CSV table of N, CA and C in Angstrom, one decimal:
chain,number,residue,atom,x,y,z
P,1,UNK,N,23.0,14.4,1.1
P,1,UNK,CA,21.6,14.8,0.6
P,1,UNK,C,21.6,16.3,1.0
P,2,UNK,N,21.1,17.1,0.0
P,2,UNK,CA,21.0,18.5,0.4
P,2,UNK,C,19.5,18.9,1.1
P,3,UNK,N,19.4,19.9,1.7
P,3,UNK,CA,18.2,20.4,2.1
P,3,UNK,C,17.0,20.4,1.1
P,4,UNK,N,17.3,20.7,-0.1
P,4,UNK,CA,16.4,20.7,-1.2
P,4,UNK,C,15.8,19.3,-1.4
P,5,UNK,N,16.7,18.3,-1.1
P,5,UNK,CA,16.4,16.9,-1.4
P,5,UNK,C,15.4,16.2,-0.3
P,6,UNK,N,15.2,16.9,0.9
P,6,UNK,CA,14.5,16.4,1.9
P,6,UNK,C,13.7,17.4,2.7
P,7,UNK,N,12.7,17.0,3.6
P,7,UNK,CA,12.0,17.8,4.4
P,7,UNK,C,12.4,17.5,5.8
P,8,UNK,N,12.8,18.6,6.5
P,8,UNK,CA,13.1,18.3,8.0
P,8,UNK,C,12.1,18.7,8.9
P,9,UNK,N,12.0,18.1,10.1
P,9,UNK,CA,11.1,18.5,11.2
P,9,UNK,C,9.6,18.4,10.9
P,10,UNK,N,9.2,17.2,10.2
P,10,UNK,CA,7.9,17.0,9.8
P,10,UNK,C,7.2,15.8,10.4
P,11,UNK,N,6.0,15.6,10.2
P,11,UNK,CA,5.3,14.4,10.6
P,11,UNK,C,4.8,13.6,9.3
P,12,UNK,N,4.9,12.4,9.1
P,12,UNK,CA,4.4,11.7,8.0
P,12,UNK,C,3.2,10.8,8.4
P,13,UNK,N,2.2,10.8,7.6
P,13,UNK,CA,1.0,9.9,8.0
P,13,UNK,C,1.5,8.6,7.3
P,14,UNK,N,1.5,7.7,8.1
P,14,UNK,CA,2.0,6.3,7.8
P,14,UNK,C,1.2,5.6,6.6
P,15,UNK,N,0.1,5.7,6.8
P,15,UNK,CA,-0.8,5.0,5.7
P,15,UNK,C,-0.8,5.7,4.4
P,16,UNK,N,-0.4,5.0,3.4
P,16,UNK,CA,-0.3,5.6,2.1
P,16,UNK,C,-1.7,6.0,1.5
P,17,UNK,N,-1.7,7.0,0.5
P,17,UNK,CA,-3.0,7.3,-0.2
P,17,UNK,C,-2.8,6.6,-1.4
P,18,UNK,N,-3.6,5.7,-1.8
P,18,UNK,CA,-3.5,5.0,-3.1
P,18,UNK,C,-4.7,5.3,-4.1
P,19,UNK,N,-4.4,5.7,-5.1
P,19,UNK,CA,-5.5,6.0,-6.1
P,19,UNK,C,-5.2,5.2,-7.4
P,20,UNK,N,-6.3,5.0,-8.2
P,20,UNK,CA,-6.3,4.6,-9.5
P,20,UNK,C,-5.8,3.2,-9.5
P,21,UNK,N,-6.1,2.4,-8.7
P,21,UNK,CA,-5.8,1.0,-8.6
P,21,UNK,C,-4.2,0.8,-8.3
P,22,UNK,N,-3.7,1.6,-7.7
P,22,UNK,CA,-2.2,1.6,-7.3
P,22,UNK,C,-1.4,2.4,-8.3
P,23,UNK,N,-1.9,3.0,-9.2
P,23,UNK,CA,-1.1,3.7,-10.3
P,23,UNK,C,-0.4,5.0,-9.7
P,24,UNK,N,-1.1,5.6,-8.6
P,24,UNK,CA,-0.7,6.7,-7.8
P,24,UNK,C,-0.6,6.3,-6.4
P,25,UNK,N,0.6,6.5,-5.8
P,25,UNK,CA,0.7,6.2,-4.3
P,25,UNK,C,1.4,7.4,-3.8
P,26,UNK,N,0.9,8.1,-2.6
P,26,UNK,CA,1.6,9.1,-2.0
P,26,UNK,C,1.4,9.0,-0.5
P,27,UNK,N,2.2,9.8,0.2
P,27,UNK,CA,2.1,10.0,1.6
P,27,UNK,C,2.0,11.4,2.0
P,28,UNK,N,1.1,11.8,2.9
P,28,UNK,CA,1.0,13.1,3.4
P,28,UNK,C,2.0,13.5,4.4
P,29,UNK,N,2.6,14.6,4.1
P,29,UNK,CA,3.6,15.3,5.1
P,29,UNK,C,3.0,16.5,5.7
P,30,UNK,N,3.1,16.6,7.1
P,30,UNK,CA,2.6,17.7,7.7
P,30,UNK,C,3.7,18.4,8.4
P,31,UNK,N,3.6,19.9,8.2
P,31,UNK,CA,4.7,20.7,8.8
P,31,UNK,C,4.3,21.2,10.1
P,32,UNK,N,5.1,21.7,10.9
P,32,UNK,CA,4.8,22.2,12.2
P,32,UNK,C,4.0,23.5,12.2
P,33,UNK,N,4.1,24.2,11.0
P,33,UNK,CA,3.2,25.6,10.8
P,33,UNK,C,1.9,25.1,10.3
P,34,UNK,N,1.5,23.9,10.2
P,34,UNK,CA,0.1,23.5,9.8
P,34,UNK,C,0.0,23.2,8.3
P,35,UNK,N,1.0,23.6,7.4
P,35,UNK,CA,1.0,23.2,5.9
P,35,UNK,C,1.0,21.9,5.7
P,36,UNK,N,0.6,21.3,4.6
P,36,UNK,CA,0.6,19.9,4.2
P,36,UNK,C,1.0,19.9,2.8
P,37,UNK,N,1.8,18.7,2.5
P,37,UNK,CA,2.2,18.4,1.3
P,37,UNK,C,2.0,16.9,1.1
P,38,UNK,N,2.0,16.4,-0.2
P,38,UNK,CA,2.1,15.0,-0.4
P,38,UNK,C,3.3,14.7,-1.2
P,39,UNK,N,3.9,13.6,-1.0
P,39,UNK,CA,5.0,13.2,-1.7
P,39,UNK,C,4.6,11.8,-2.4
P,40,UNK,N,4.8,11.7,-3.7
P,40,UNK,CA,4.3,10.4,-4.2
P,40,UNK,C,5.0,10.0,-5.5
P,41,UNK,N,4.5,9.0,-6.1
P,41,UNK,CA,4.8,8.3,-7.3
P,41,UNK,C,3.6,8.0,-8.2
P,42,UNK,N,3.7,8.5,-9.4
P,42,UNK,CA,2.6,8.0,-10.4
P,42,UNK,C,3.2,7.0,-11.5
P,43,UNK,N,2.8,5.9,-11.7
P,43,UNK,CA,3.3,5.0,-12.6
P,43,UNK,C,2.9,5.3,-14.0
P,44,UNK,N,3.5,5.0,-15.0
P,44,UNK,CA,3.1,5.4,-16.5
P,44,UNK,C,1.7,5.0,-16.6
P,45,UNK,N,0.8,6.0,-17.0
P,45,UNK,CA,-0.5,6.0,-17.2
P,45,UNK,C,-1.2,7.3,-17.6
P,46,UNK,N,-2.5,7.3,-17.9
P,46,UNK,CA,-3.2,8.4,-18.1
P,46,UNK,C,-4.2,8.6,-17.1
P,47,UNK,N,-4.4,9.8,-16.3
P,47,UNK,CA,-5.3,9.8,-15.2
P,47,UNK,C,-5.7,11.2,-15.1
P,48,UNK,N,-6.9,11.5,-14.5
P,48,UNK,CA,-7.7,12.6,-14.3
P,48,UNK,C,-7.8,12.9,-12.8
P,49,UNK,N,-7.1,14.1,-12.3
P,49,UNK,CA,-7.3,14.4,-10.9
P,49,UNK,C,-8.2,15.6,-10.6
P,50,UNK,N,-8.9,15.5,-9.6
P,50,UNK,CA,-9.7,16.7,-9.2
P,50,UNK,C,-9.3,17.4,-8.0
P,51,UNK,N,-9.2,18.7,-7.9
P,51,UNK,CA,-8.5,19.5,-6.9
P,51,UNK,C,-9.7,20.1,-6.0
P,52,UNK,N,-9.4,20.3,-4.8
P,52,UNK,CA,-10.2,21.1,-3.8
P,52,UNK,C,-9.5,22.5,-3.7
P,53,UNK,N,-8.3,22.3,-3.0
P,53,UNK,CA,-7.5,23.6,-2.8
P,53,UNK,C,-6.5,23.9,-3.9
P,54,UNK,N,-6.1,25.1,-4.2
P,54,UNK,CA,-5.1,25.1,-5.4
P,54,UNK,C,-3.8,24.3,-5.1
P,55,UNK,N,-3.2,23.8,-6.0
P,55,UNK,CA,-2.0,22.9,-5.9
P,55,UNK,C,-0.8,23.3,-6.8
P,56,UNK,N,0.4,23.1,-6.4
P,56,UNK,CA,1.5,23.3,-7.2
P,56,UNK,C,2.1,21.9,-7.2
P,57,UNK,N,2.3,21.3,-8.5
P,57,UNK,CA,2.8,20.0,-8.6
P,57,UNK,C,4.3,20.2,-8.9
P,58,UNK,N,5.2,19.7,-8.1
P,58,UNK,CA,6.6,19.9,-8.3
P,58,UNK,C,7.1,18.4,-8.9
P,59,UNK,N,7.6,18.5,-10.1
P,59,UNK,CA,8.3,17.1,-10.7
P,59,UNK,C,9.5,16.9,-10.1
P,60,UNK,N,9.9,15.9,-9.3
P,60,UNK,CA,11.0,15.6,-8.7
P,60,UNK,C,11.8,14.8,-9.9
P,61,UNK,N,11.3,13.7,-10.5
P,61,UNK,CA,11.9,12.9,-11.4
P,61,UNK,C,11.0,12.4,-12.4
P,62,UNK,N,11.1,12.2,-13.8
P,62,UNK,CA,10.4,11.6,-14.6
P,62,UNK,C,9.8,12.8,-15.6
P,63,UNK,N,8.9,12.3,-16.5
P,63,UNK,CA,8.2,13.2,-17.4
P,63,UNK,C,6.8,13.1,-17.5
P,64,UNK,N,6.1,14.2,-17.9
P,64,UNK,CA,4.5,14.0,-17.9
P,64,UNK,C,4.0,15.0,-18.9
P,65,UNK,N,2.9,14.9,-19.3
P,65,UNK,CA,2.1,15.9,-20.0
P,65,UNK,C,0.8,16.1,-19.3
P,66,UNK,N,0.7,17.4,-19.1
P,66,UNK,CA,-0.4,17.7,-18.3
P,66,UNK,C,-1.4,18.7,-19.1
P,67,UNK,N,-2.8,18.4,-18.9
P,67,UNK,CA,-3.8,19.4,-19.6
P,67,UNK,C,-4.8,19.9,-18.4
P,68,UNK,N,-4.6,21.1,-18.2
P,68,UNK,CA,-5.6,21.7,-17.2
P,68,UNK,C,-6.9,21.8,-17.6
P,69,UNK,N,-7.8,21.9,-16.8
P,69,UNK,CA,-9.3,21.9,-17.1
P,69,UNK,C,-9.5,23.2,-17.9
P,70,UNK,N,-10.0,23.2,-19.1
P,70,UNK,CA,-10.3,24.4,-20.0
P,70,UNK,C,-9.2,24.6,-20.8
P,71,UNK,N,-8.0,24.0,-20.7
P,71,UNK,CA,-6.9,24.2,-21.7
P,71,UNK,C,-7.2,23.5,-23.0
P,72,UNK,N,-6.5,23.8,-24.1
P,72,UNK,CA,-6.9,23.3,-25.3
P,72,UNK,C,-5.8,22.3,-25.6
P,73,UNK,N,-4.5,22.4,-25.0
P,73,UNK,CA,-3.3,21.5,-25.2
P,73,UNK,C,-2.7,21.1,-24.0
P,74,UNK,N,-2.1,20.0,-24.0
P,74,UNK,CA,-1.3,19.5,-22.9
P,74,UNK,C,0.1,20.3,-23.1
P,75,UNK,N,0.7,20.3,-21.9
P,75,UNK,CA,2.1,20.9,-21.7
P,75,UNK,C,3.1,19.6,-21.1
P,76,UNK,N,4.2,19.6,-21.6
P,76,UNK,CA,5.1,18.6,-21.0
P,76,UNK,C,6.0,19.2,-19.9
P,77,UNK,N,6.1,18.4,-18.9
P,77,UNK,CA,7.0,18.9,-17.7
P,77,UNK,C,7.9,17.6,-17.4
P,78,UNK,N,9.1,18.1,-16.9
P,78,UNK,CA,10.1,17.1,-16.5
P,78,UNK,C,10.7,17.5,-15.2
P,79,UNK,N,11.7,16.7,-14.7
P,79,UNK,CA,12.4,17.0,-13.4
P,79,UNK,C,12.8,18.4,-13.3
P,80,UNK,N,12.6,19.0,-12.2
P,80,UNK,CA,12.9,20.4,-12.0
P,80,UNK,C,11.9,21.4,-12.3
P,81,UNK,N,10.7,20.9,-13.0
P,81,UNK,CA,9.7,21.9,-13.3
P,81,UNK,C,8.5,21.7,-12.4
P,82,UNK,N,7.6,22.6,-12.5
P,82,UNK,CA,6.2,22.6,-11.6
P,82,UNK,C,5.2,23.1,-12.5
P,83,UNK,N,4.0,22.9,-12.1
P,83,UNK,CA,2.8,23.5,-12.6
P,83,UNK,C,1.8,23.7,-11.7
P,84,UNK,N,0.9,24.8,-11.9
P,84,UNK,CA,0.0,25.1,-10.9
P,84,UNK,C,-1.5,24.7,-11.4
P,85,UNK,N,-2.2,24.3,-10.4
P,85,UNK,CA,-3.6,23.8,-10.6
P,85,UNK,C,-4.5,24.6,-9.8
P,86,UNK,N,-5.5,25.3,-10.3
P,86,UNK,CA,-6.4,26.2,-9.5
P,86,UNK,C,-7.2,25.2,-8.6
P,87,UNK,N,-7.9,25.7,-7.6
P,87,UNK,CA,-8.8,25.0,-6.7
P,87,UNK,C,-10.0,24.7,-7.3
P,88,UNK,N,-10.7,23.7,-6.9
P,88,UNK,CA,-11.9,23.3,-7.5
P,88,UNK,C,-12.0,23.3,-8.9
P,89,UNK,N,-10.9,22.3,-9.5
P,89,UNK,CA,-10.7,22.2,-10.8
P,89,UNK,C,-10.3,20.6,-11.1
P,90,UNK,N,-9.6,20.6,-12.2
P,90,UNK,CA,-9.1,19.3,-12.4
P,90,UNK,C,-8.0,19.3,-13.4
P,91,UNK,N,-7.1,18.3,-13.6
P,91,UNK,CA,-6.1,18.0,-14.6
P,91,UNK,C,-5.9,16.7,-15.1
P,92,UNK,N,-5.7,16.5,-16.5
P,92,UNK,CA,-5.4,15.3,-16.9
P,92,UNK,C,-3.9,15.3,-17.1
P,93,UNK,N,-3.3,14.0,-16.6
P,93,UNK,CA,-1.9,13.9,-16.7
P,93,UNK,C,-1.6,12.6,-17.3
P,94,UNK,N,-0.7,12.5,-18.1
P,94,UNK,CA,-0.2,11.3,-18.8
P,94,UNK,C,1.3,11.4,-18.4
P,95,UNK,N,1.6,10.2,-17.7
P,95,UNK,CA,3.0,10.0,-17.1
P,95,UNK,C,3.8,9.3,-18.2
P,96,UNK,N,4.7,9.8,-18.8
P,96,UNK,CA,5.5,9.2,-19.8
P,96,UNK,C,6.6,8.0,-19.3
P,97,UNK,N,6.9,8.4,-18.0
P,97,UNK,CA,7.8,7.4,-17.3
P,97,UNK,C,7.3,7.5,-15.9
P,98,UNK,N,7.9,6.8,-15.0
P,98,UNK,CA,7.5,6.7,-13.5
P,98,UNK,C,7.7,8.3,-13.1
P,99,UNK,N,6.9,8.8,-12.4
P,99,UNK,CA,6.9,10.3,-12.1
P,99,UNK,C,7.1,10.5,-10.5
P,100,UNK,N,8.0,11.0,-10.0
P,100,UNK,CA,8.1,11.4,-8.6
P,100,UNK,C,7.8,12.8,-8.4
P,101,UNK,N,6.8,13.1,-7.5
P,101,UNK,CA,6.4,14.5,-7.3
P,101,UNK,C,6.2,14.8,-5.9
P,102,UNK,N,6.1,16.1,-5.7
P,102,UNK,CA,5.6,16.7,-4.4
P,102,UNK,C,4.5,17.5,-4.7
P,103,UNK,N,3.4,17.4,-4.1
P,103,UNK,CA,2.2,18.2,-4.3
P,103,UNK,C,2.1,19.2,-3.1
P,104,UNK,N,2.2,20.6,-3.4
P,104,UNK,CA,2.2,21.6,-2.4
P,104,UNK,C,0.7,22.1,-2.3
P,105,UNK,N,0.0,22.0,-1.3
P,105,UNK,CA,-1.4,22.5,-1.2
P,105,UNK,C,-1.4,23.9,-0.8
P,106,UNK,N,-2.6,24.6,-1.2
P,106,UNK,CA,-3.0,25.9,-0.7
P,106,UNK,C,-2.3,27.0,-1.3
């Protein structure tokens, strides 16, 4: 496993964040410098997420279509790609297959 495939020297919150009746499950990862990320899975579905802080959603595996608040069309993303979501906003996501992701906050 390469360093890009894992986070070293972190704390993980044991209790999962479960959203949308279990369609999205993530765990919060806390770094020594105070930064926070979540690592999770979204099952095939169509969901709307609201943001507080700006986010970068990194797609680890799977495919999705994302429509940011105010956008006129959705954009497709796959493994190795990411998208930015402004703070105090929202996005619609359609997961076309099980989606593994890392959400980078701030």
